[in-house]
CSV table of C-alpha atoms and ligand atoms in Angstrom, one decimal:
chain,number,residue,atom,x,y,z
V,1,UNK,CA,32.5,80.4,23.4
V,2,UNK,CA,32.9,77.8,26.5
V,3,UNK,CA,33.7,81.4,28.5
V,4,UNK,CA,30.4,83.0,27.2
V,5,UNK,CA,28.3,79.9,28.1
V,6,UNK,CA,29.9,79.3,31.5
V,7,UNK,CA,29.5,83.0,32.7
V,8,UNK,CA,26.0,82.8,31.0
V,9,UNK,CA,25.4,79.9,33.5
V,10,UNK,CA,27.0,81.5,36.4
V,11,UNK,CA,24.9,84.5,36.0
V,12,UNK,CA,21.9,82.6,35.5
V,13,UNK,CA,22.6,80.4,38.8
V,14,UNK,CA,23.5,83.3,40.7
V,15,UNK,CA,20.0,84.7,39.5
V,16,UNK,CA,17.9,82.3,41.0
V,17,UNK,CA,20.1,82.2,44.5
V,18,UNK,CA,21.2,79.0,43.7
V,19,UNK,CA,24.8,78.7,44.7
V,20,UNK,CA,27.8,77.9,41.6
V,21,UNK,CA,28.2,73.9,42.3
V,22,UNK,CA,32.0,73.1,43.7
V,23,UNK,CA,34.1,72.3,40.9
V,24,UNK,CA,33.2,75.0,38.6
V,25,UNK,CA,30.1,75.1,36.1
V,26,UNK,CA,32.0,73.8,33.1
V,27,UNK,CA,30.9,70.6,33.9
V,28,UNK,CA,26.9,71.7,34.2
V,29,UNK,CA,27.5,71.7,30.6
V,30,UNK,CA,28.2,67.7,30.4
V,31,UNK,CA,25.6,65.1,29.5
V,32,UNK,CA,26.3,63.2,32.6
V,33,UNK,CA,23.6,63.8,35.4
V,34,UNK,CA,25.0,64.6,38.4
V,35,UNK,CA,22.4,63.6,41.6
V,36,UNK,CA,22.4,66.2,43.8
V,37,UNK,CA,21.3,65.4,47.5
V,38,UNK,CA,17.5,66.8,47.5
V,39,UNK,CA,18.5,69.7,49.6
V,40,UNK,CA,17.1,73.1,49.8
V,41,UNK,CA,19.8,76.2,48.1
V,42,UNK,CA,18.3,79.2,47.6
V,43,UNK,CA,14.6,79.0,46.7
V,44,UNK,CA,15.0,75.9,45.1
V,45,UNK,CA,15.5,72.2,45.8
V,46,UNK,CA,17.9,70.8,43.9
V,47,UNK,CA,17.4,67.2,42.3
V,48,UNK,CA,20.0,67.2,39.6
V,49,UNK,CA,22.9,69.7,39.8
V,50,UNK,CA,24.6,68.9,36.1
V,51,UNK,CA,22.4,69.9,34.4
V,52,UNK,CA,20.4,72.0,36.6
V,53,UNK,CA,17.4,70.6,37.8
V,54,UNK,CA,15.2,71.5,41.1
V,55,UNK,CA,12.2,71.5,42.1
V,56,UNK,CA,9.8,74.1,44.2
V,57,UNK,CA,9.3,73.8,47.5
V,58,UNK,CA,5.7,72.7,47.9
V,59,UNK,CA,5.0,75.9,50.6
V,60,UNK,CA,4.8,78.0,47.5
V,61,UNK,CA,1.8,76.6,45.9
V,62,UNK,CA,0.3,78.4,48.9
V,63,UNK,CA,0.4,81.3,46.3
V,64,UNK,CA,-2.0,81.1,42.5
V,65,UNK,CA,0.9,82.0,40.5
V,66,UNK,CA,4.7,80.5,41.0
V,67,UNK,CA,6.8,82.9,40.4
V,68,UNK,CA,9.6,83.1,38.1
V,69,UNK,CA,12.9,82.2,40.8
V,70,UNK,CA,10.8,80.1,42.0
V,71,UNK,CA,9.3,78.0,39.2
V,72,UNK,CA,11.2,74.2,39.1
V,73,UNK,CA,13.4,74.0,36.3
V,74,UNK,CA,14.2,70.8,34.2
V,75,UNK,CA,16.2,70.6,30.5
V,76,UNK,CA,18.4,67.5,29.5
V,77,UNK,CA,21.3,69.2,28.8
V,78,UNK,CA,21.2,72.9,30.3
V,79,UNK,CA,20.8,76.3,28.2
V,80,UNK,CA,21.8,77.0,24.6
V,81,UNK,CA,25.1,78.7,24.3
V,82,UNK,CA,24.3,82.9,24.5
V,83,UNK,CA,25.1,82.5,20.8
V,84,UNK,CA,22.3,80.7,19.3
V,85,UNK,CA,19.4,82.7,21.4
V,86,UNK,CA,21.1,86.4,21.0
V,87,UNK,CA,17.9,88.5,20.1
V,88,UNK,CA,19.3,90.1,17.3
V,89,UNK,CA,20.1,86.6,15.0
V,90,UNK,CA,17.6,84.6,16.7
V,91,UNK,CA,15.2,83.8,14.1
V,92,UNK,CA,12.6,80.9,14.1
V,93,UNK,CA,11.9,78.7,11.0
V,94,UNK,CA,9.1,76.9,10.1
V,95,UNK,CA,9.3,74.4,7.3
V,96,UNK,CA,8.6,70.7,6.3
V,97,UNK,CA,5.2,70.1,5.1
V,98,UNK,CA,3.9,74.0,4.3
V,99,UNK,CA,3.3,75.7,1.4
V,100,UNK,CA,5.6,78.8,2.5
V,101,UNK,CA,8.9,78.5,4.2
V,102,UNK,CA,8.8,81.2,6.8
V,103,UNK,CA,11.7,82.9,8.8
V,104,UNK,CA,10.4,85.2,11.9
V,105,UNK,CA,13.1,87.2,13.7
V,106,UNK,CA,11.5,88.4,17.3
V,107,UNK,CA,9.8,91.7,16.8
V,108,UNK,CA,8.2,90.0,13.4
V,109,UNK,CA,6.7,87.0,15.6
V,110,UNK,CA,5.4,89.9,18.5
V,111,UNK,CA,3.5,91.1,15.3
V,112,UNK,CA,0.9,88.7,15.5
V,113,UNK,CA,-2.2,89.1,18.1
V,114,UNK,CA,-1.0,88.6,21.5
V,115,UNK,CA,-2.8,86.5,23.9
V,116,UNK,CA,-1.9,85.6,27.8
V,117,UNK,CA,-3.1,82.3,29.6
V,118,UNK,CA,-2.8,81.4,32.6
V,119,UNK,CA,-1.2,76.9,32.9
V,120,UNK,CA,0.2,74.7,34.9
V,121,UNK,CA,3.7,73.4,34.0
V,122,UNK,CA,4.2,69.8,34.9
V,123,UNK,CA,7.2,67.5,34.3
V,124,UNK,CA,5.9,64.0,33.5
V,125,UNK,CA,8.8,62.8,35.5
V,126,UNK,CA,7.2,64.6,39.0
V,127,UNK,CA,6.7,62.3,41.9
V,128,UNK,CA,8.6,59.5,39.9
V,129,UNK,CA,10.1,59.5,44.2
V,130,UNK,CA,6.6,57.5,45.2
V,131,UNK,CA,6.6,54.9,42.5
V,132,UNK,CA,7.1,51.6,43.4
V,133,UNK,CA,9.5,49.2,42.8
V,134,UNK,CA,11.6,52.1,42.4
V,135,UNK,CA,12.0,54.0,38.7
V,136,UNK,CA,15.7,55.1,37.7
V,137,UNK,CA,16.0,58.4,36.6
V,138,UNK,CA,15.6,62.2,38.3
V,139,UNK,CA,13.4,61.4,41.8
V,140,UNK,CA,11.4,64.5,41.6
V,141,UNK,CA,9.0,64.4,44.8
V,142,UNK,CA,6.2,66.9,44.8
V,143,UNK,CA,7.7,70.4,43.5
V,144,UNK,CA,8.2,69.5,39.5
V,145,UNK,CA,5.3,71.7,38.7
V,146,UNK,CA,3.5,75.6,38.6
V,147,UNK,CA,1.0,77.7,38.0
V,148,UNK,CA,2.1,81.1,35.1
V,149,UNK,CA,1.3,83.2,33.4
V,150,UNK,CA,2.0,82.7,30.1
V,151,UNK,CA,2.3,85.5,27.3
V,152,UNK,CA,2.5,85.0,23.7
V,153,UNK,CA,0.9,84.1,20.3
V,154,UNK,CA,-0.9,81.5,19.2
V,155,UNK,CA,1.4,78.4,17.1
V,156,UNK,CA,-2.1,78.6,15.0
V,157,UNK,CA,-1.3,81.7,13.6
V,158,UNK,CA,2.1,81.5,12.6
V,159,UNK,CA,1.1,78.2,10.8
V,160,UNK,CA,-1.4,79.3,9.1
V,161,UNK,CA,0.9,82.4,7.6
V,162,UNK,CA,2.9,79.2,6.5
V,163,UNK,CA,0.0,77.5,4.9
V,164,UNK,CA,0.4,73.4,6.5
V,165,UNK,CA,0.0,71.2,3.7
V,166,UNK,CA,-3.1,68.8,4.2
V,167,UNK,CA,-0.3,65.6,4.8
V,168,UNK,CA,1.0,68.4,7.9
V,169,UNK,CA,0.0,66.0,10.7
V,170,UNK,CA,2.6,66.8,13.3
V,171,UNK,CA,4.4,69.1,14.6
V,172,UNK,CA,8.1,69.0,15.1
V,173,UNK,CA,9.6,71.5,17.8
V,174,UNK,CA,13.6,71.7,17.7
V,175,UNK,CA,15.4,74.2,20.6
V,176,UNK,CA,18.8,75.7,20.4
V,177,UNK,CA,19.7,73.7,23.5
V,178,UNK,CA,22.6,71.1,22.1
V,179,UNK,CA,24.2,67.8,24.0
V,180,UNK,CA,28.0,68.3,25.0
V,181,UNK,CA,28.8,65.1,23.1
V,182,UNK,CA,27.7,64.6,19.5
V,183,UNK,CA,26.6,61.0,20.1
V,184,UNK,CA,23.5,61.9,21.9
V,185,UNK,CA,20.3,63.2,20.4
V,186,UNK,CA,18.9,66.2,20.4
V,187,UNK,CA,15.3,67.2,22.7
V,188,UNK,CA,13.1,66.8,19.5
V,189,UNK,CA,9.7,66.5,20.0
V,190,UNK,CA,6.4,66.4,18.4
V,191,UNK,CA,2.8,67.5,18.9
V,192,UNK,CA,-0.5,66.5,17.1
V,193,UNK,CA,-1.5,68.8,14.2
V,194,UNK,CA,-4.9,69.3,16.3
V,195,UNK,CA,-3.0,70.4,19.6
V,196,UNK,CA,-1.0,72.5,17.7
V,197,UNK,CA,-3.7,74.6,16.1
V,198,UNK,CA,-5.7,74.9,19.3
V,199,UNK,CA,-6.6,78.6,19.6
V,200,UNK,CA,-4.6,78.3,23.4
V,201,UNK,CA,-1.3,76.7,22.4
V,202,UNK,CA,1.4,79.3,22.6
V,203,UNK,CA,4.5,80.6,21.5
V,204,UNK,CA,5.5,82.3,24.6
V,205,UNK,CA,8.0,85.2,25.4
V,206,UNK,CA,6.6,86.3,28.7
V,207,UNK,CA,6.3,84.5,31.7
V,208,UNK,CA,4.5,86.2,34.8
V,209,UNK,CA,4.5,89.5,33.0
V,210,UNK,CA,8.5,89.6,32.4
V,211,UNK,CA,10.6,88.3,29.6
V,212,UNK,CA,11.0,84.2,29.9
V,213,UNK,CA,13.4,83.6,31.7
V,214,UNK,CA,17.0,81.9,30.5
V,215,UNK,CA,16.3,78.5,32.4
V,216,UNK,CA,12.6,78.8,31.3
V,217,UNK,CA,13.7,78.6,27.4
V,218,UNK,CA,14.3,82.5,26.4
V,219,UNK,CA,13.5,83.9,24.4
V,220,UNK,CA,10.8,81.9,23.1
V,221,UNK,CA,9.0,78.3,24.4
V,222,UNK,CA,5.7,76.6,23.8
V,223,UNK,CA,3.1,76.3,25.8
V,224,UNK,CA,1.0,73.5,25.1
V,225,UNK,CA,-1.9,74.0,28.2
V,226,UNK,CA,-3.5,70.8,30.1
V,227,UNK,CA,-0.7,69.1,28.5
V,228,UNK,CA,2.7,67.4,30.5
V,229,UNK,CA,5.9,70.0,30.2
V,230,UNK,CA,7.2,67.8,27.7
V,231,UNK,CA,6.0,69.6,24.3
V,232,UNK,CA,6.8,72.5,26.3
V,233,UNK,CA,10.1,73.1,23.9
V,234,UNK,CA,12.3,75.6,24.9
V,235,UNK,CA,15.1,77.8,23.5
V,236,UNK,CA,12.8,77.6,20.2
V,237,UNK,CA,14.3,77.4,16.6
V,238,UNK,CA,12.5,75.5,14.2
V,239,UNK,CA,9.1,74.0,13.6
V,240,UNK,CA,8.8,71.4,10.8
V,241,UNK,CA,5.4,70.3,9.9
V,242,UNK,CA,5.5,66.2,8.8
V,243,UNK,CA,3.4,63.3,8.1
V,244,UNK,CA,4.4,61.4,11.0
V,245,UNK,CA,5.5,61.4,14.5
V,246,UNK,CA,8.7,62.9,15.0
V,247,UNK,CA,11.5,59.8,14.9
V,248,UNK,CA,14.5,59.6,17.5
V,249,UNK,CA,14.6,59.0,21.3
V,250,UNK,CA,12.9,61.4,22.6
V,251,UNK,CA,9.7,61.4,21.4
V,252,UNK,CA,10.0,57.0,20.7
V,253,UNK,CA,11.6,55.7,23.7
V,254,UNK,CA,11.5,58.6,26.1
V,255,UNK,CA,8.3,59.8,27.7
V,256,UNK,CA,6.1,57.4,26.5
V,257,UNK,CA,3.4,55.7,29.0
V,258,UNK,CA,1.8,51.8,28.5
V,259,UNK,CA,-1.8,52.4,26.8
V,260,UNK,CA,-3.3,50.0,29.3
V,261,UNK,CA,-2.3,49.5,32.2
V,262,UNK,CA,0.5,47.2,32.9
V,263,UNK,CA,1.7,44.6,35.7
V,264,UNK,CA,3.7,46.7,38.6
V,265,UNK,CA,7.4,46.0,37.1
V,266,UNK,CA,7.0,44.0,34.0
V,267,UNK,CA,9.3,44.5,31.4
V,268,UNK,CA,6.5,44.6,29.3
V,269,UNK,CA,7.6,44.0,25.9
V,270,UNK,CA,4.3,44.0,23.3
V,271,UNK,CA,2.9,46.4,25.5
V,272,UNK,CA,1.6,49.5,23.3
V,273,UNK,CA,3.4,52.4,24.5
V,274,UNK,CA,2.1,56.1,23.5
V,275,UNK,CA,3.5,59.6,24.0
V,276,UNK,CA,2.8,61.4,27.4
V,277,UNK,CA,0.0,64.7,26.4
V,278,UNK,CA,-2.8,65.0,28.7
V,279,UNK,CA,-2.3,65.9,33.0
V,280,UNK,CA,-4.2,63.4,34.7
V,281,UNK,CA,-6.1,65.0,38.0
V,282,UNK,CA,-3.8,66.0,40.8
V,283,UNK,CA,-3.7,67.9,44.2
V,284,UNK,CA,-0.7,68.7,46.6
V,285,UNK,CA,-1.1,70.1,49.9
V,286,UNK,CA,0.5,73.2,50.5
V,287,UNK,CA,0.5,74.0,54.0
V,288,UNK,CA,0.9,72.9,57.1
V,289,UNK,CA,4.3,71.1,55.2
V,290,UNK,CA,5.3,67.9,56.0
V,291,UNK,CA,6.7,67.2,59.6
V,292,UNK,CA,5.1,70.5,61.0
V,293,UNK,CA,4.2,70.4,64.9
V,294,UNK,CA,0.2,72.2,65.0
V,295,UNK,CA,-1.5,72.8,68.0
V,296,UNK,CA,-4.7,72.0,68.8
V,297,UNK,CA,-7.4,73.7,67.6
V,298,UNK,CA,-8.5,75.3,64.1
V,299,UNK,CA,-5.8,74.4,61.3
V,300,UNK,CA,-6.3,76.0,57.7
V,301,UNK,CA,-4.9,73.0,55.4
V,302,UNK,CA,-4.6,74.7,51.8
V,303,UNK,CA,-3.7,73.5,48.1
V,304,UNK,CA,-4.2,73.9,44.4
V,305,UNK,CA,-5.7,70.7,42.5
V,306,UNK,CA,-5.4,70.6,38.4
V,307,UNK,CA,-6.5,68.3,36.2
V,308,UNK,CA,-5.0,69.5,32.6
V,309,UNK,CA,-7.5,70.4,29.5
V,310,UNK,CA,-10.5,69.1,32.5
V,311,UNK,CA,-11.9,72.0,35.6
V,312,UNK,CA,-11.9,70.5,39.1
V,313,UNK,CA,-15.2,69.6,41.0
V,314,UNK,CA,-14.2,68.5,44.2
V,315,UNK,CA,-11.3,68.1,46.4
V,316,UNK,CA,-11.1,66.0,49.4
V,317,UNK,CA,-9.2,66.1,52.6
V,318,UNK,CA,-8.8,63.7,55.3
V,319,UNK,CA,-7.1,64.3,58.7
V,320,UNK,CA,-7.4,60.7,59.9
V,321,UNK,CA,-4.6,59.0,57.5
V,322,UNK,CA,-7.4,58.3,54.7
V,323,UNK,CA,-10.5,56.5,57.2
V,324,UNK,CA,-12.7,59.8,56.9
V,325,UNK,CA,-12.5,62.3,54.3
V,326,UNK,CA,-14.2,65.6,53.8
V,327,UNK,CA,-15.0,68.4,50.8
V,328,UNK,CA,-12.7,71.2,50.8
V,329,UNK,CA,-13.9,74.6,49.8
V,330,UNK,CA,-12.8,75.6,46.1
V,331,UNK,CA,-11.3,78.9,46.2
V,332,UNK,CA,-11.3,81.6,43.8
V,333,UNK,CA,-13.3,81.0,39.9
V,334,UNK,CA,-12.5,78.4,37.6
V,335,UNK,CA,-9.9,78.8,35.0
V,336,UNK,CA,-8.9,76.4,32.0
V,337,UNK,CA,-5.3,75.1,32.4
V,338,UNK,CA,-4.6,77.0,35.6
V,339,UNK,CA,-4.8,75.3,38.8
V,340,UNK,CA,-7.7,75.5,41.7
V,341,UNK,CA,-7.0,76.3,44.9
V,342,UNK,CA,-8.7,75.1,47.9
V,343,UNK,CA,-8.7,74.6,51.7
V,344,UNK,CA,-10.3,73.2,54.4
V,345,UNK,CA,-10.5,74.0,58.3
V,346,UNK,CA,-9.7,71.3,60.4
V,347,UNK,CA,-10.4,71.4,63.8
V,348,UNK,CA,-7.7,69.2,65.2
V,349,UNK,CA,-8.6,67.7,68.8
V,350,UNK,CA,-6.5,64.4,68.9
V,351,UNK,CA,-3.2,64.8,70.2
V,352,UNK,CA,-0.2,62.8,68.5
V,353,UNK,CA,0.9,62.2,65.2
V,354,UNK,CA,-1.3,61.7,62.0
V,355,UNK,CA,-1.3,62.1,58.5
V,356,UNK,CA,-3.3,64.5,56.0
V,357,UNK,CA,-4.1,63.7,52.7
V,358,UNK,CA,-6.2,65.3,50.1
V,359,UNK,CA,-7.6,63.7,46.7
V,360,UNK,CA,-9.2,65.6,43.7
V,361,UNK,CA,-11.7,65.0,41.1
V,362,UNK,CA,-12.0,66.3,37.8
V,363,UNK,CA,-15.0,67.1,35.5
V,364,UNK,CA,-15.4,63.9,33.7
V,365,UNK,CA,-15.8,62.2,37.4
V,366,UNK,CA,-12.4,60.8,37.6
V,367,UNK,CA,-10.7,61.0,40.9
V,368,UNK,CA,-7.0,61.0,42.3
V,369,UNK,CA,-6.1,57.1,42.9
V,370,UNK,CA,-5.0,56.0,46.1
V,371,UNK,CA,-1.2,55.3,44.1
V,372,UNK,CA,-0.9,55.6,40.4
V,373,UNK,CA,0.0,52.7,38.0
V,374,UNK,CA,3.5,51.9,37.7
V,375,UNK,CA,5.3,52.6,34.4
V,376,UNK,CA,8.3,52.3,32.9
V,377,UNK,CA,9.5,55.6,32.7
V,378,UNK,CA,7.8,56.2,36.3
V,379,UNK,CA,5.7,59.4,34.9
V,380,UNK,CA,2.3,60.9,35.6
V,381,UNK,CA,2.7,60.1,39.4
V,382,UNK,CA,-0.9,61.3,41.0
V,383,UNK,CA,-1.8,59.6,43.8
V,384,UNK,CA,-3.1,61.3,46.8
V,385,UNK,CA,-0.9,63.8,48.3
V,386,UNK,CA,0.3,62.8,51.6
V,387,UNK,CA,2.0,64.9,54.7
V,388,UNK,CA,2.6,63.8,58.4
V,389,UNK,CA,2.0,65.9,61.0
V,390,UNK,CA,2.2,66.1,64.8
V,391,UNK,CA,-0.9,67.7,67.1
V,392,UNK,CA,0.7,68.9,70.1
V,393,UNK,CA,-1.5,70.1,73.2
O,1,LIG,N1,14.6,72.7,24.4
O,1,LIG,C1,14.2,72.0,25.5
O,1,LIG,N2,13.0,72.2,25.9
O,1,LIG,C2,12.5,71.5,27.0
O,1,LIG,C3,13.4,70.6,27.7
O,1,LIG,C4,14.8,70.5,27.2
O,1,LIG,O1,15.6,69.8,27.8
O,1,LIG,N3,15.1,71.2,26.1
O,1,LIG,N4,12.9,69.9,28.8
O,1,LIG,C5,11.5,69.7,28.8
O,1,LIG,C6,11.0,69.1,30.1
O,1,LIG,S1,11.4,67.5,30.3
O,1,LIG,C7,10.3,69.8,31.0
O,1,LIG,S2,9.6,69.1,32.3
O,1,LIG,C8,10.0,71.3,30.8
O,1,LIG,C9,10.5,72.1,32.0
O,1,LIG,O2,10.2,73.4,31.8
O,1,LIG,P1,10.8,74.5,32.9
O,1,LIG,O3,12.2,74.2,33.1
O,1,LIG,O4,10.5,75.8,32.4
O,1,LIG,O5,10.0,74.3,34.2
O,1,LIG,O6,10.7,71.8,29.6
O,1,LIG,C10,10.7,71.0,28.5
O,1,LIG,N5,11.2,71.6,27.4
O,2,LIG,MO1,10.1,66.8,32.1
């Protein structure tokens, strides 16, 4: 078996250009994180390389969709062994509070109405880098997000052909994906009863218009839109319907934000603490990148802006290192969960360095803050986005 799942890995590696890590991949399968040093392999940049996470270089959100070598890749404790997703015993179960126990092999599950939305991914973890004092933990910068397409059926349909009982208040999601050592728990998570019966949450097996990827939880991974990447569960296996929040460390301790805001680095015990769901308003810069040289003259600066379940109304951008700031144009129509793309012409006269920076603001008014509120767990970073550049004659 530890063959199967290290040439599994290998292959998978190989197949998004990222080079086997020195000392062999047997070791990507250990719990212990293994900090890689942030630089560029392949298409991705690598922030973790045991297990294998990266991040997307922020030059391809010059593009509406991310595509799939290209798409940032998190999990706690790498992919399931080929065992437990092969497509001929994979099955899904859905149990727990519902009046029929149901057990869906693949082609059963495609049986049910397809539907395809367009989301953005987003690991509540990205930009944890810009939070200060300094949060332990992967130091995702900018790239720990993208735009897919997602293709799949709706988690309302499959449990209503379970029938939830009316005490069915959450949802439990459990993937095949197992710790190396026994002693540490499994990704469990749950979702609200009314997220999961939204008409757009998914059960995905398509991403981009191809089957999901290994790294992106083949074959089958929820998609919960507008929400962080968190009740994203991958690698699929069971859903139990329950009373209550799902217990255990990662849905309790892990991923869990103050209610209020706190004081930058208490320890904050008392503090309410709830589980991360909704995006809060974002926008990156895509191009020029960070430490570009431009020339003087006209400069397209372009980006996507996203704001979860909420559309986008406005993105900003100023040239001046935040003194001035200007509307960008939106590009393209307004889609629900996907994100907006914009740009904005600058005319750049000054010679000498400065620094860019763009802010959005979502339908309900609320706009990109300057730096977001510290946390514990240093998530939902959304402060302006921020590149320097140089203007050369
Ligand atoms: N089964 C399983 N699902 C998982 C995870 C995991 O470790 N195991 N990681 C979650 C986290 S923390 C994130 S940010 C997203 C990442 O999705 P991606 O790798 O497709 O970008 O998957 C989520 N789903
Ligand atoms: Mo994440």
């Amino acid at each position: 078996m530890a063959v199967t799942r290290r040439a599994l890995l290998e292959r998978v590696l190989q197949g998004i250009g990222v080079g086997v890590v020195a000392g062999g991949v047997d070791r990507a399968l250990a719990d212990s994180q293994v900090e890689a040093t942030g630089q560029a392999s392949g298409p991705l940049t690598v922030r973790v390389s045991r297990p294998f996470d990266a991040e997307t270089p922020v030059r391809e959100f010059t593009s509406w969709l991310t595509s799939n070598e290209r798409f940032f890749v998190r999990s706690h404790f790498g992919p399931p062994s080929a065992e437990a997703i092969q497509p001929e015993s994979w099955r899904l179960t859905v149990k727990g509070l519902v009046k029929d126990e149901l057990t869906l092999t693949l082609p059963e599950l495609k049986k049910f109405d397809p539907i395809t939305i367009t989301a953005v991914l987003q690991c509540s973890g990205n930009g944890r880098a810009h939070h200060r004092p300094k949060v332990p933990g992967v130091q995702w910068e900018r790239g720990a997000a993208g735009n897919a397409q997602w293709t799949g059926v709706r988690l309302r349909d499959v449990l209503q052909r379970a029938g939830v009982k009316p005490q069915g208040l959450h949802v439990q999601m459990q993937g095949a994906d197992r710790p190396a050592l026994p002693t540490v728990p499994l990704f469990t998570r749950s979702i609200p009863i009314a997220k999961a019966l939204h008409p757009d949450t998914l059960l995905a097996y398509e991403m981009n218009g191809r089957p999901l990827p290994l790294l992106h939880g083949a074959p089958l991974r929820v998609i919960t839109p507008g929400w962080m990447a968190e009740s994203c569960m991958k690698w699929l296996t069971e859903i139990t319907l329950r009373a209550d929040e799902t217990l255990g460390y990662y849905m309790q301790q892990a991923y869990r934000i103050p209610e209020t805001s706190i004081q930058q680095g208490s320890g904050l015990p008392g503090s309410v603490m709830v589980p991360v769901e909704q995006m809060p308003v974002k926008s990156l810069i895509a191009a020029p990148g960070e430490g570009d040289t431009l020339k003087t003259g006209p400069v397209t600066i372009q980006g996507v802006a996203w704001a979860g379940e909420s559309p986008i109304t406005k993105v900003e951008v100023s040239c001046d290192d935040g003194k001035t700031w200007e509307p960008a144009r939106l590009v393209g129509e307004e889609q629900p969960y996907a994100w907006r793309q914009w740009q904005y012409l600058w005319n750049a006269r000054q010679v000498g360095p400065t620094a860019i920076l763009c802010r959005a603001t979502d339908a309900q008014g609320i706009q990109q803050p300057e730096k977001s509120p510290w946390n514990p767990g240093g998530f939902l970073w959304n402060g302006w986005d921020r590149l320097s550049v140089m203007v050369a004659a």
